[in-house]
Each structure stands twice: as C-alpha cells, then as structure tokens.
Coordinates of C-alpha atoms and ligand atoms in Angstrom, one line a residue:
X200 CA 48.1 -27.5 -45.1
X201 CA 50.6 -27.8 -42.2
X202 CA 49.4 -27.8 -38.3
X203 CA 51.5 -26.0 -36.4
X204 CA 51.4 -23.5 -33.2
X205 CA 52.5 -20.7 -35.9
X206 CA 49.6 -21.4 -37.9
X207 CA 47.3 -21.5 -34.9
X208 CA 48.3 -17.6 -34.0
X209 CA 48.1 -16.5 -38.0
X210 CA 44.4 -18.0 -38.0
X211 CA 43.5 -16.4 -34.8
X212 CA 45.2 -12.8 -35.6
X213 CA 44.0 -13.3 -39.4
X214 CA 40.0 -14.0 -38.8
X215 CA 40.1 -17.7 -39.2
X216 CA 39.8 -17.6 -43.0
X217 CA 42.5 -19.8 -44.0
X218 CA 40.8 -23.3 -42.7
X219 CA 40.4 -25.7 -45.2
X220 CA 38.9 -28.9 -44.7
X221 CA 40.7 -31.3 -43.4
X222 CA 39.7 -34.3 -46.3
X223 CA 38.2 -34.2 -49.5
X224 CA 34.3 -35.7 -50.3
X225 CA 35.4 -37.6 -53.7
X226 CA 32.7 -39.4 -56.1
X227 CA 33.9 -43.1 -56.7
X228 CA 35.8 -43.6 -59.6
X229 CA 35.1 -46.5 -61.4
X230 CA 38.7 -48.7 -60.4
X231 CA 41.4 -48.6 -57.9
X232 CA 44.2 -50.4 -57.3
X233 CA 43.3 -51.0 -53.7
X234 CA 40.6 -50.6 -52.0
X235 CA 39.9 -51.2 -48.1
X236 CA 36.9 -51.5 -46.7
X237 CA 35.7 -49.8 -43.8
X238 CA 36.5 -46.4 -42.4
X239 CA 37.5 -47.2 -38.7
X240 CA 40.8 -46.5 -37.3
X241 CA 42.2 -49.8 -38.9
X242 CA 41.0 -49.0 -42.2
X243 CA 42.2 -45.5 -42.5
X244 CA 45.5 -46.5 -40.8
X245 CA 46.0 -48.9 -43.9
X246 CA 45.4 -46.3 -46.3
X247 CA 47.8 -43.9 -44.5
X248 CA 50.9 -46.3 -44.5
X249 CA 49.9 -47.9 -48.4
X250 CA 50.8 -45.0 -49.3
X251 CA 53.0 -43.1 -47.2
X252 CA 55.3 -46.3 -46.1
X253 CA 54.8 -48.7 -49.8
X254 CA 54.6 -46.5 -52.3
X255 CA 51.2 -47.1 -53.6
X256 CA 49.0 -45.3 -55.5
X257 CA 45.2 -45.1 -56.4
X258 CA 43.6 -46.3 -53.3
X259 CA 40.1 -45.7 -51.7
X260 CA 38.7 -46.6 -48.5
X261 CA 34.8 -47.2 -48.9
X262 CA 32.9 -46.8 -45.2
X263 CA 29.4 -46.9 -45.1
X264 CA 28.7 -44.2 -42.4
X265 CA 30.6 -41.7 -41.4
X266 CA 34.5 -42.6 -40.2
X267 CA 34.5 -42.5 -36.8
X268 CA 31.5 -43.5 -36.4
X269 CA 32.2 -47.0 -35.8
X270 CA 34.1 -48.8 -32.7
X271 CA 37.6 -46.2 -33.4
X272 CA 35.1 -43.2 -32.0
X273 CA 32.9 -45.5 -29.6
X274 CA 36.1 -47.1 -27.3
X275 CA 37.5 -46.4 -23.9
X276 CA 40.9 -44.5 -25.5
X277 CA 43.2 -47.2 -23.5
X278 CA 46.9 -48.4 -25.3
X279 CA 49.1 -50.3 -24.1
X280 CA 51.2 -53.5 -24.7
X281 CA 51.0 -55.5 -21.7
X282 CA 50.8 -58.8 -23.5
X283 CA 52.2 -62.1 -22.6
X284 CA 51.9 -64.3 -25.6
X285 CA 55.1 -64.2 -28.3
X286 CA 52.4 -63.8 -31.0
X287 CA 50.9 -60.2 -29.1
X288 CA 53.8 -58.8 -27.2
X289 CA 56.4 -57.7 -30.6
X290 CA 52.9 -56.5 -32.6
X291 CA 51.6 -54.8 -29.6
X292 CA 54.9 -53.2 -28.6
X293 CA 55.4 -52.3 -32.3
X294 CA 52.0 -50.3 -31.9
X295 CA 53.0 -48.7 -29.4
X296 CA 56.1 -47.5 -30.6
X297 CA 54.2 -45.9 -33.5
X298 CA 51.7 -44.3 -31.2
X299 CA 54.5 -42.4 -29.7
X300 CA 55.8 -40.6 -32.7
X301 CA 52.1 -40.7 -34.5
X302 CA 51.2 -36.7 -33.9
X303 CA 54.6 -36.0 -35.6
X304 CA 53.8 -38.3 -38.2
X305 CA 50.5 -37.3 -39.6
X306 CA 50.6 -33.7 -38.2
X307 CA 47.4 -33.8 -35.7
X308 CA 46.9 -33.6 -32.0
X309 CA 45.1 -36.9 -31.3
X310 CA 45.6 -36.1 -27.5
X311 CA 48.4 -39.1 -26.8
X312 CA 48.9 -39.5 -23.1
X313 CA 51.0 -41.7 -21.8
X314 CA 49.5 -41.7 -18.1
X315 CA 50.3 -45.6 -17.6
X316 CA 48.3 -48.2 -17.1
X317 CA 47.9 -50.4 -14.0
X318 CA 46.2 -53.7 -13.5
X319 CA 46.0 -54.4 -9.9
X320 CA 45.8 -57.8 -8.4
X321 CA 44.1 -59.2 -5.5
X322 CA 45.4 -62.8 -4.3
X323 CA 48.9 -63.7 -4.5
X324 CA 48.5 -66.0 -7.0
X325 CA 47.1 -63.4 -9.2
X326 CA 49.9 -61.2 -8.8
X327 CA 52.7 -64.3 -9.6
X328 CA 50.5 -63.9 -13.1
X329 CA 51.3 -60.4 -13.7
X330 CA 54.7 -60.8 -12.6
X331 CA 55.5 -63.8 -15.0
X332 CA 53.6 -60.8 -17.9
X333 CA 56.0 -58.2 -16.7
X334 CA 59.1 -60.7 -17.0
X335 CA 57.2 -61.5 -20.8
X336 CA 57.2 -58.0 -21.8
X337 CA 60.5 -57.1 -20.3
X338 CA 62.2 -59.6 -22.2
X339 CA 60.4 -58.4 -25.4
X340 CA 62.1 -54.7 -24.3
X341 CA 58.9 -53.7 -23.3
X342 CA 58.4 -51.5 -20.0
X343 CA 56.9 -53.4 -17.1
X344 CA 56.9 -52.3 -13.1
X345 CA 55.3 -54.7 -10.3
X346 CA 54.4 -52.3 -8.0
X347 CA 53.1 -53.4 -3.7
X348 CA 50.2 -51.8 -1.8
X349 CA 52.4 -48.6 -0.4
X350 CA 53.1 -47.6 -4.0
X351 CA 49.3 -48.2 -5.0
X352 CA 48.5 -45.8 -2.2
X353 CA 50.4 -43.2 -3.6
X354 CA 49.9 -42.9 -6.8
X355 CA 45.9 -43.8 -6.1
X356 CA 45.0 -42.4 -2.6
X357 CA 40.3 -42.7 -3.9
X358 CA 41.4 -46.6 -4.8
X359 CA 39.8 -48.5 -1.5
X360 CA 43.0 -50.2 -0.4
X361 CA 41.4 -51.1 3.2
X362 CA 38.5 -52.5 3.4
X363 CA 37.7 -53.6 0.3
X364 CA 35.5 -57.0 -0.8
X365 CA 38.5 -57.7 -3.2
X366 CA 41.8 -56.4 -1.0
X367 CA 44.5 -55.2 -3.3
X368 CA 47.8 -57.5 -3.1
X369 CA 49.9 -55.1 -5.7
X370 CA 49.7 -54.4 -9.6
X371 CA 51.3 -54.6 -12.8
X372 CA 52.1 -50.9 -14.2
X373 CA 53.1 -50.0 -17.0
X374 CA 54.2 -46.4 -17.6
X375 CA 54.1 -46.5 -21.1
X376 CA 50.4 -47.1 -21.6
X377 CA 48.1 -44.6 -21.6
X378 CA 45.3 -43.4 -23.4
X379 CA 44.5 -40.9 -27.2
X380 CA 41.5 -39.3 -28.0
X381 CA 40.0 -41.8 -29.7
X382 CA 38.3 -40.0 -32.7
X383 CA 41.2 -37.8 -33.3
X384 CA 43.0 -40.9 -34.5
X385 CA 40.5 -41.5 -37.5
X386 CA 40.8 -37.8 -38.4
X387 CA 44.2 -37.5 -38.1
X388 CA 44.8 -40.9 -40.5
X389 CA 42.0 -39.6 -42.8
X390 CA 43.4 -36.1 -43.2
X391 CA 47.1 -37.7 -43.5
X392 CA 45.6 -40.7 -45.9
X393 CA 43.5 -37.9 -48.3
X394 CA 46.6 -35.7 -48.4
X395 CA 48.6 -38.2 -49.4
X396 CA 45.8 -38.9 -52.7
X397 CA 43.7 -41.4 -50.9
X398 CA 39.9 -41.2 -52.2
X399 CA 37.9 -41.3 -48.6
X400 CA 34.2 -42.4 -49.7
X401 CA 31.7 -42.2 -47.1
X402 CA 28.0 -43.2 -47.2
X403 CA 29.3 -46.1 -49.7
X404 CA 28.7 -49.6 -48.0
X405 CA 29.8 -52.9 -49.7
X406 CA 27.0 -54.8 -50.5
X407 CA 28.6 -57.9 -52.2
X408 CA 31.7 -58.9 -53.9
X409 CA 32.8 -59.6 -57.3
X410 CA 34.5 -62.8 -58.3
X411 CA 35.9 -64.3 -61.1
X412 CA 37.3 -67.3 -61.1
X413 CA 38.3 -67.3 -58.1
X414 CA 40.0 -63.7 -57.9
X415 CA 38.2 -61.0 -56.8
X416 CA 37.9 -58.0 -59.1
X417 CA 35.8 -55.1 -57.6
X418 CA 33.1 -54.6 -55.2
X419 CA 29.1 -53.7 -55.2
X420 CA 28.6 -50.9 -53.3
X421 CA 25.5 -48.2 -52.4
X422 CA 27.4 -46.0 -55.1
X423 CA 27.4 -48.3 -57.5
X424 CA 30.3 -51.2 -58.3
X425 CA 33.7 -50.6 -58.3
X426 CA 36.6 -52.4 -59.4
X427 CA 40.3 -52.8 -57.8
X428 CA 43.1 -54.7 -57.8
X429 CA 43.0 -55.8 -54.5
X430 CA 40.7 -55.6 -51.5
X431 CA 41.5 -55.1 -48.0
X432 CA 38.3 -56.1 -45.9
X433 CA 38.6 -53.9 -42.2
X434 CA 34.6 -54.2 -41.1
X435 CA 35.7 -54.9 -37.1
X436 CA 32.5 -56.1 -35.7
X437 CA 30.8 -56.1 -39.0
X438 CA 33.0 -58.9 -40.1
X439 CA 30.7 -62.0 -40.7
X440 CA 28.5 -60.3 -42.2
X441 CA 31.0 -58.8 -44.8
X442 CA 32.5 -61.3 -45.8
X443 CA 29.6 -63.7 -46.2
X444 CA 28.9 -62.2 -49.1
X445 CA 32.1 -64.0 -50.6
X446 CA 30.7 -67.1 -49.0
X447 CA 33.2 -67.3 -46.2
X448 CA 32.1 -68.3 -42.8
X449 CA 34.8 -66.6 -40.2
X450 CA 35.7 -67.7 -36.7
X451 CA 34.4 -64.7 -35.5
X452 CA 31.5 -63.9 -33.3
X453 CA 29.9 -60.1 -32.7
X454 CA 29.3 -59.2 -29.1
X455 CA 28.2 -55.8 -27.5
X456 CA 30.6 -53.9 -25.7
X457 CA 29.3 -50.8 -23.5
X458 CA 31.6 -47.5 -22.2
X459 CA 30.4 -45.3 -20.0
X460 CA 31.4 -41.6 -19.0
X461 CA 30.7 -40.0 -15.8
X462 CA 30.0 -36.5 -15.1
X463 CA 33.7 -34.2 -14.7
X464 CA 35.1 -34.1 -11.4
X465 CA 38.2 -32.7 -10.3
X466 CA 41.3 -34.9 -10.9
X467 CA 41.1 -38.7 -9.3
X468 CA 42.7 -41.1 -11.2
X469 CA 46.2 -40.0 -12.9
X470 CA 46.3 -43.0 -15.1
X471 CA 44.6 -46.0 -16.1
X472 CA 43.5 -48.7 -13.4
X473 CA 42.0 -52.4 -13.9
X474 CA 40.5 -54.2 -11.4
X475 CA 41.4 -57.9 -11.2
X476 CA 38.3 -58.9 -9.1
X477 CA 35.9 -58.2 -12.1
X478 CA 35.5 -57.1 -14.9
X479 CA 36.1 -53.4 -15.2
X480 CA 38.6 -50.5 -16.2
X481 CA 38.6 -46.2 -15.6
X482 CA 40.5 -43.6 -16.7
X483 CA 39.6 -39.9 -16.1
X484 CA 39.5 -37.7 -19.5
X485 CA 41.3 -34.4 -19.5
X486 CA 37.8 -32.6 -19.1
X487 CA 37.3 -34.8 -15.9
X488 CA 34.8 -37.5 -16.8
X489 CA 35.4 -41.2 -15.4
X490 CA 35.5 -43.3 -18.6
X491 CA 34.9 -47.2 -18.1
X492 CA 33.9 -50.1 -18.9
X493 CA 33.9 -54.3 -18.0
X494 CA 31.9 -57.3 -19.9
X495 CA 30.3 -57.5 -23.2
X496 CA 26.8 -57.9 -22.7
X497 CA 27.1 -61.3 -23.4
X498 CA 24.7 -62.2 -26.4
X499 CA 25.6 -62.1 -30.3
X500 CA 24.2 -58.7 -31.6
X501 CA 24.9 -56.2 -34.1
X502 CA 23.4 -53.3 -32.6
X503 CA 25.6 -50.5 -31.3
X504 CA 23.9 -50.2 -27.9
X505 CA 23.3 -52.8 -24.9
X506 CA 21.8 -53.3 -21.9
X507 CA 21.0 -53.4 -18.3
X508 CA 22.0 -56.4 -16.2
X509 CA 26.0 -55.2 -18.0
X510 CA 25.6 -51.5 -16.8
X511 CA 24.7 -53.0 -13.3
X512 CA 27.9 -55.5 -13.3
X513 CA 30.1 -52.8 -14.3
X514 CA 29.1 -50.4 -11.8
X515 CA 29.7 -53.0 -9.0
X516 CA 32.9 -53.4 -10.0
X517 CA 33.5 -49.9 -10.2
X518 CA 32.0 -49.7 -6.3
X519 CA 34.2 -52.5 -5.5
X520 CA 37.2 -50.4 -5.9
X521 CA 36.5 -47.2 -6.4
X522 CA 33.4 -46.7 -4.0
X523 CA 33.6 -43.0 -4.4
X524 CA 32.1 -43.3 -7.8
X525 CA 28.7 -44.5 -6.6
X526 CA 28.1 -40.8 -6.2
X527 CA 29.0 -39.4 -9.5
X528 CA 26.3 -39.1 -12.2
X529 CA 26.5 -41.5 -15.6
X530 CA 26.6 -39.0 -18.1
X531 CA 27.0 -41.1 -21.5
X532 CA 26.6 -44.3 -22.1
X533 CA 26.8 -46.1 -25.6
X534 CA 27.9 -49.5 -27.5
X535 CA 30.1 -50.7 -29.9
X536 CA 29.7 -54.3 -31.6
X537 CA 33.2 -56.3 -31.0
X538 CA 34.5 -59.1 -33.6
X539 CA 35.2 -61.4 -30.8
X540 CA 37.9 -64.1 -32.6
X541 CA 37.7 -67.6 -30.9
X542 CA 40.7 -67.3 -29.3
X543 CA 41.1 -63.5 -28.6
X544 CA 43.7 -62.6 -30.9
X545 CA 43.5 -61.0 -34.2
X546 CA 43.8 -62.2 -37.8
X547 CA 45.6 -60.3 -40.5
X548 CA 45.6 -63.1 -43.5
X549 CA 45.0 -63.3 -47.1
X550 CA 41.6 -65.1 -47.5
X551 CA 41.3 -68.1 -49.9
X552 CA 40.4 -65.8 -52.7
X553 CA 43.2 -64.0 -54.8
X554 CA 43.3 -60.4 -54.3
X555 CA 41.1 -60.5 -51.3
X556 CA 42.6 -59.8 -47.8
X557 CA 41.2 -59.8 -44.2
X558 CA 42.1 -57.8 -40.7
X559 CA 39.6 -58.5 -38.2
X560 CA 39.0 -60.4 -34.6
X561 CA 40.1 -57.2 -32.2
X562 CA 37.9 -58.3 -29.5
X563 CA 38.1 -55.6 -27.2
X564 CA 41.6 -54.2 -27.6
X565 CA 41.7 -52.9 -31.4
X566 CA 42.1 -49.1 -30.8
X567 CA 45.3 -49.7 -29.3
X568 CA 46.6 -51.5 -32.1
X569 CA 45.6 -49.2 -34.4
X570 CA 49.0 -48.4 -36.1
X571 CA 50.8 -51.5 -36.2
X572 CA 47.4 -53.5 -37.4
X573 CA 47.1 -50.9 -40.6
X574 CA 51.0 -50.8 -40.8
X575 CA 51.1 -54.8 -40.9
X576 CA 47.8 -54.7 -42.9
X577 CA 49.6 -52.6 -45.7
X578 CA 53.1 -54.5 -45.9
X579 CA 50.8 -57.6 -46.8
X580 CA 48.8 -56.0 -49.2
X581 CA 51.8 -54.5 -50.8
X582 CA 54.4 -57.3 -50.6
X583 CA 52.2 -60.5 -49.7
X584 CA 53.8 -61.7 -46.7
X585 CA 52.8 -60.8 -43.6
X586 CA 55.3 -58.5 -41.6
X587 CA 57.9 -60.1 -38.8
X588 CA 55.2 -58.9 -35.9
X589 CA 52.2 -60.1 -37.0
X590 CA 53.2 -63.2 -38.5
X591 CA 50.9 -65.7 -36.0
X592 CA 47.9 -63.8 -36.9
X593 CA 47.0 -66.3 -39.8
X594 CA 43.4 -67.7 -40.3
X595 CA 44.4 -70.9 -40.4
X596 CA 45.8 -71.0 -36.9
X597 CA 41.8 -71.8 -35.8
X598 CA 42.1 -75.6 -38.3
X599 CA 45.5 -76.2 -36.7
X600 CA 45.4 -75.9 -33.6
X601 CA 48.1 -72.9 -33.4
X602 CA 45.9 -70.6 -31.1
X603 CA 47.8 -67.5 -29.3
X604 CA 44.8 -67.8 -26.5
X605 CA 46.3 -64.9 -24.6
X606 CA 44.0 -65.8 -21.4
X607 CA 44.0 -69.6 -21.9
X608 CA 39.8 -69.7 -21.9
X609 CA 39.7 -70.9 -25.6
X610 CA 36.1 -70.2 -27.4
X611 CA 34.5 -68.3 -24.9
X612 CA 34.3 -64.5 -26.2
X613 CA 33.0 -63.6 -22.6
X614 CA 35.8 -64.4 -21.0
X615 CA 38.9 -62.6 -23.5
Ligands
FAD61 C1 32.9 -49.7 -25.7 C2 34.2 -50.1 -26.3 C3 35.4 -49.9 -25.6 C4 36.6 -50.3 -26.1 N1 37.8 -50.0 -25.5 C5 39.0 -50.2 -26.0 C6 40.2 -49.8 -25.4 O1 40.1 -49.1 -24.3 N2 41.4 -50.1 -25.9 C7 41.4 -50.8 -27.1 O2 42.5 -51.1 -27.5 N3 40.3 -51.2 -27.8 C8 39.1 -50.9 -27.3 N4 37.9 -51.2 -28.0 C9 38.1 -52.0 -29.2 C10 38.4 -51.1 -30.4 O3 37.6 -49.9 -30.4 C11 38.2 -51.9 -31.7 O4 38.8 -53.1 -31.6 C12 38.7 -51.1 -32.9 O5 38.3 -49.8 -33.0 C13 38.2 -51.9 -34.2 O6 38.8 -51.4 -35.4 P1 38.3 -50.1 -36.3 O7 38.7 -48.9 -35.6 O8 38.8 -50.3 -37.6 O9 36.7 -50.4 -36.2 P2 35.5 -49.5 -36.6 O10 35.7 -48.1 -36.2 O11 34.2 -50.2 -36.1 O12 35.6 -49.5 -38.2 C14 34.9 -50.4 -39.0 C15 34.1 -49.6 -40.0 O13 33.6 -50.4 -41.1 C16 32.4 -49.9 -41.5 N5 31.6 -50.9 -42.3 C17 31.0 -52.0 -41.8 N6 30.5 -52.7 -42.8 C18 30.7 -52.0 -43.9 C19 30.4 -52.2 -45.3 N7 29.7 -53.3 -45.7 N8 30.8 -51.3 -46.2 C20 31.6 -50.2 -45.8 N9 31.9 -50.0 -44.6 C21 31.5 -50.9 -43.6 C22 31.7 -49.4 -40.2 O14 30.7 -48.4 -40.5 C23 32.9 -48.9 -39.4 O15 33.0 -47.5 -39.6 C24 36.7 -50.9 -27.4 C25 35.5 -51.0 -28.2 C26 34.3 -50.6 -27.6 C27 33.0 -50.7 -28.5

C-alpha cells in the first residue's frame, strides 16, 4: 500500500477500513541468504537497501525486542554532518544527502526537519576550531556558516548572550542539519524492507553463532537456529556481548547515555543549539518539548537507564545557557546504552570469520547516520568491499595505528 495525501482523504471519507499493517509478523524459516542482526535503525536500513539498492533476495533481520525499541527510538533526533576528519565528513555528508530524499524513498513521514544545527563557541580559540571544521566541510561541499554574537541574537533571542558564566564568542551553523522523528525512521525502513520481501522477526535474540571451519553458517536464536549465507551483526550498544559468542573481543566499550524531554512550551528554540562550555545539546519537538542531552553517565553498563550526578551536569549546562529552562518541568527521561569505539568513529568491517560482518561503535551520533551506515553496510555485504565513504571504518585501524579520532582525546569514551 502507497501513502499518499489522496489516500489519507479516501480512508477518512471511507471509515478507515482500508489500513493494513504496515509489516508482516513471519515465523523463521529455517535458511536465508542474509541475515542482519538487530532491529535498530542500522539494521533495518541494511535490509531496506540489500534489497532495494543490490538486488538481494531472502533476507531477515532477527531483533530480540521490539524494533525501535532500542537506541533508533531512545535518541535526541539530531543529523547533521558537521565533521572534520576525511574519514567522517564524505560518510556523514553522504547520510545526509539520503536523509533528504528518505520520505520519498520509502513512502513514510518520518518528520525530517532541516531546522539547522548550531554549535556555539565561547573563547576565541574555540571558535578558530569551528572555523577550521566549517572550511573542512566546505571543501567536502558540505554547508557550513560561522555566524558572530549579533546573528546568535537573532535567530536565539532565550540564549543568555549577556551575562553568562560561559559568554558566547559566535557559532558554527549549519543549515542543513536538523532533526527526524526518531522512531519513524525504523518504521518507515521496516515497512519499506518487509515490502520489499524482507522477513522482520521480532522477539528472536541471537544467542550464539554457528561456525564451521572457520565460516559461519547460521545462527542460535530464541526461535530456534537458523542458517544463512551471510551474517550482518548491527547490535549498537549490545555489541561485545554479541559478538563474544564468536569469541571476538571488540574495541568497544558500552556507556549510558540519558535524553531528556521537557514539558511543551510555546516555540523557543527554532533549531538545534550546542553549548561549547559543557556538555549539552536542545532542540524543541514540534509538540513543544525541550529535548536534550550532555555526558554518558560515565561507567560501563548495559542497562537502558542512568543516573543522577548526569541528570544534574546536564541541567547545569542547560542553566548555563539557556537559564529560562530552570523553570520548565522534566517530563521524560530515559537511557540508551552507546557502543563507545576507542577512538569515536565507527567500524563497518568484515570480521576474521567468513561470512560474518560487523557495523558497530556509533558512540553517540548513530541515528544520524542511519542511511549511509545501512547503505555502506549493504554494498559490503553484497560486493565485499567496503563503499568509497566508509572505506577508513576498518577494524584493523585500532592494531595500526590509523585512528580517525575526530576530537583528538584517543581512548576515553567520556570525552567523544
Ligand atoms: C539518549 C541518546 C541520545 C542520542 N542522540 C543522538 C543524536 O541526537 N544524534 C545521533 O546521531 N545519534 C544519537 N544517539 C545515538 C544513536 O541513537 C545510535 O548510535 C544508533 O541509534 C545506533 O544504531 P541502531 O539504531 O541500529 O541501534 P539500536 O536501535 O539500539 O538497534 C540495535 C538492536 O539490536 C537488538 N539486539 C541486541 N542484541 C541482540 C541479539 N542478541 N539478538 C537480536 N537482536 C539484538 C536490540 O534489541 C536493538 O533493537 C543517541 C543515543 C541515545 C541513547
């Protein structure tokens, strides 16, 4: 079934009989040629361009909960491509290029908005480091605006630009960025992946891997084993503990990361702001909330919830610069658990055993590279190289030395 304005006016004049769901619920069958595991927005992105972009057929995508359920519903909706490195900038600008014609593509309103996102600075120093970024991404034919205190004001009249602990010097905008309704994007892949023949299995976690000599062959789940062809591993913060079950110790740690939503106000903030003097990030949603976030709680954990000294470091960073919002309620509040790789950039790699693939190490910023990391993901399980834009994001870059440290703090997930 189409989505369209037309059909939105039938249903409404015709009862609303003519629904149907949006994906199938599919029993496992008992081989695929490729299987991906994990339901998030990376996973189901694969899935969608296997076998819309390459051609292939008889694929499943296993997810142990529900999709969406994981960090793809639980994020803070920002894109962008502001990147400096020549490893990030061409993926992240290719992501973003696919965001922009993605409701066209799949046929589904995940809410794209491209409201721009702003980093402000505050020291001069830290603004000759955005500009150097802006020159990056500009020469990369990416979009990138510095922008001085007079502009700020405008666009941002509740940002405190006079007497602030942190005084704002200027800030990096880029128009482009924005944010997407986070969960839409896994139903919008899911319903473009099933329609496409894609078996989506929930309630069917991996539980180990099978191996023969040295090839991998099929995997155990909840549902019982299944065998494929190949197998696309896509866990995000579930990633050590995946893929220890092929014996493979990753350089990846898992970290809590909180997002919080505010109770609606009228409109504040037109686009997406980051303060430079801490750690934090808002954006207002289209039914008013202020959505934000800062640090990862700072401990390795898998649980999907964190705790209190975080809440209280992202709220003073939020007072710092926006001391209006000390009198707005918290409405929401949850966690995700980030695969924090050990230099802040991702790996899409084959993995020492044949057939057997890995995407993983978002960090924090895997929802906005959502479509080029399942696009990317797909052309290497397809054609076994990696593609032109993701070709630094090899596992092997941690044994020689190769690391695309986009902040320059090596090891230390706190701090990417
Ligand atoms: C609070 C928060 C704010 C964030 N803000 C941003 C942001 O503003 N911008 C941005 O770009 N990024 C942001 N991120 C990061 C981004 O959400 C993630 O990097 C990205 O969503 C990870 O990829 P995914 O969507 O595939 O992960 P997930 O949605 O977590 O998908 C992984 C799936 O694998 C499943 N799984 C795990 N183990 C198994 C198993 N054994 N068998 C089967 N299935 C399994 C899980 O249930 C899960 O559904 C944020 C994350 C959090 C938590």
């Amino acid at each position: 079934m189409r989505y369209s304005g037309f059909k939105v006016m039938w249903e409404a004049l015709t009862g609303h009989k003519g629904w149907t769901p949006a994906w199938r619920d599919p029993d496992p069958q008992p081989h695929y040629d490729i299987i991906i595991i994990g339901g998030g927005g990376h996973g189901l992105a694969t899935a969608y361009y296997l076998a819309k972009e390459f051609g292939q057929k008889r694929i499943a995508v296993l997810e142990k909960g529900w999709i969406g359920g994981g960090n793809v519903g639980r994020n803070t909706t920002i894109i962008r491509s502001n990147y400096l490195h020549d490893g990030n900038i061409p993926f992240y600008e290719f992501s973003l290029k696919l965001w922009e014609g993605l409701e066209q593509d799949f046929n589904y309103n995940a809410m794209i908005s491209q409201r721009g996102v702003l980093n402000l600075t505050h020291s001069d120093a830290q603004n000759d480091a955005y500009l150097r970024r802006g020159n990056a991404m500009r020469m990369h034919g990416s979009d990138a605006d510095m922008l001085d205190v007079d502009q700020i004001k405008q666009m941002y009249p509740s940002l405190n630009t006079t007497d602030a602990r942190f005084p704002i010097k200027g800030g990096l905008l880029q128009k482009r960025g924005g944010t997407v309704r986070h969960d839409a994007v896994a139903w919008g892949y899911a319903r473009g992946a099933d329609s496409l023949g894609v078996d989506i299995i929930q309630n069917c976690e991996v539980t180990g891997f099978k191996i023969e000599n040295g090839t991998v062959t099929g995997v155990k789940t909840t549902r019982g084993d299944i065998g494929a062809g190949k197998i696309g591993c896509a866990v995000a913060g579930s990633s050590s503990r995946l893929l220890a079950k092929a014996d493979m110790r990753l350089p990846i740690e898992s970290h809590v990361l909180q997002a919080f939503v505010s109770e609606g106000l009228k409109p504040i903030l037109p686009g997406v702001i980051t303060f430079g003097g801490g750690h934090f990030y808002c954006s207002q949603s289209d039914k008013g909330g202020l959505v934000f976030g800062g640090d990862i709680d700072g401990y390795n954990s898998y649980a999907q919830r964190g705790n209190l000294p975080v809440v209280e470091d992202v709220c003073e960073g939020g007072m710092a610069i926006l001391p209006m919002m000390g009198r707005a309620r918290v409405l929401r509040m949850w966690g995700g658990i980030m695969d924090m790789s050990m230099d802040g950039s991702p790996i899409i790699d084959k993995t020492h055993i044949d057939g057997l693939y890995f995407n993983g190490g978002w960090c924090y910023g895997g929802f906005k590279a959502t479509p080029a990391s399942g696009y990317c993901f797909a052309h290497l399980l397809t054609r076994g190289t990696p593609h032109p834009t993701a070709a630094a994001y090899r596992m092997n870059r941690f044994e020689t030395g190769h690391m695309i440290d986009e902040k320059g703090v090596g090891n230390q997930p706190n701090l990417h």
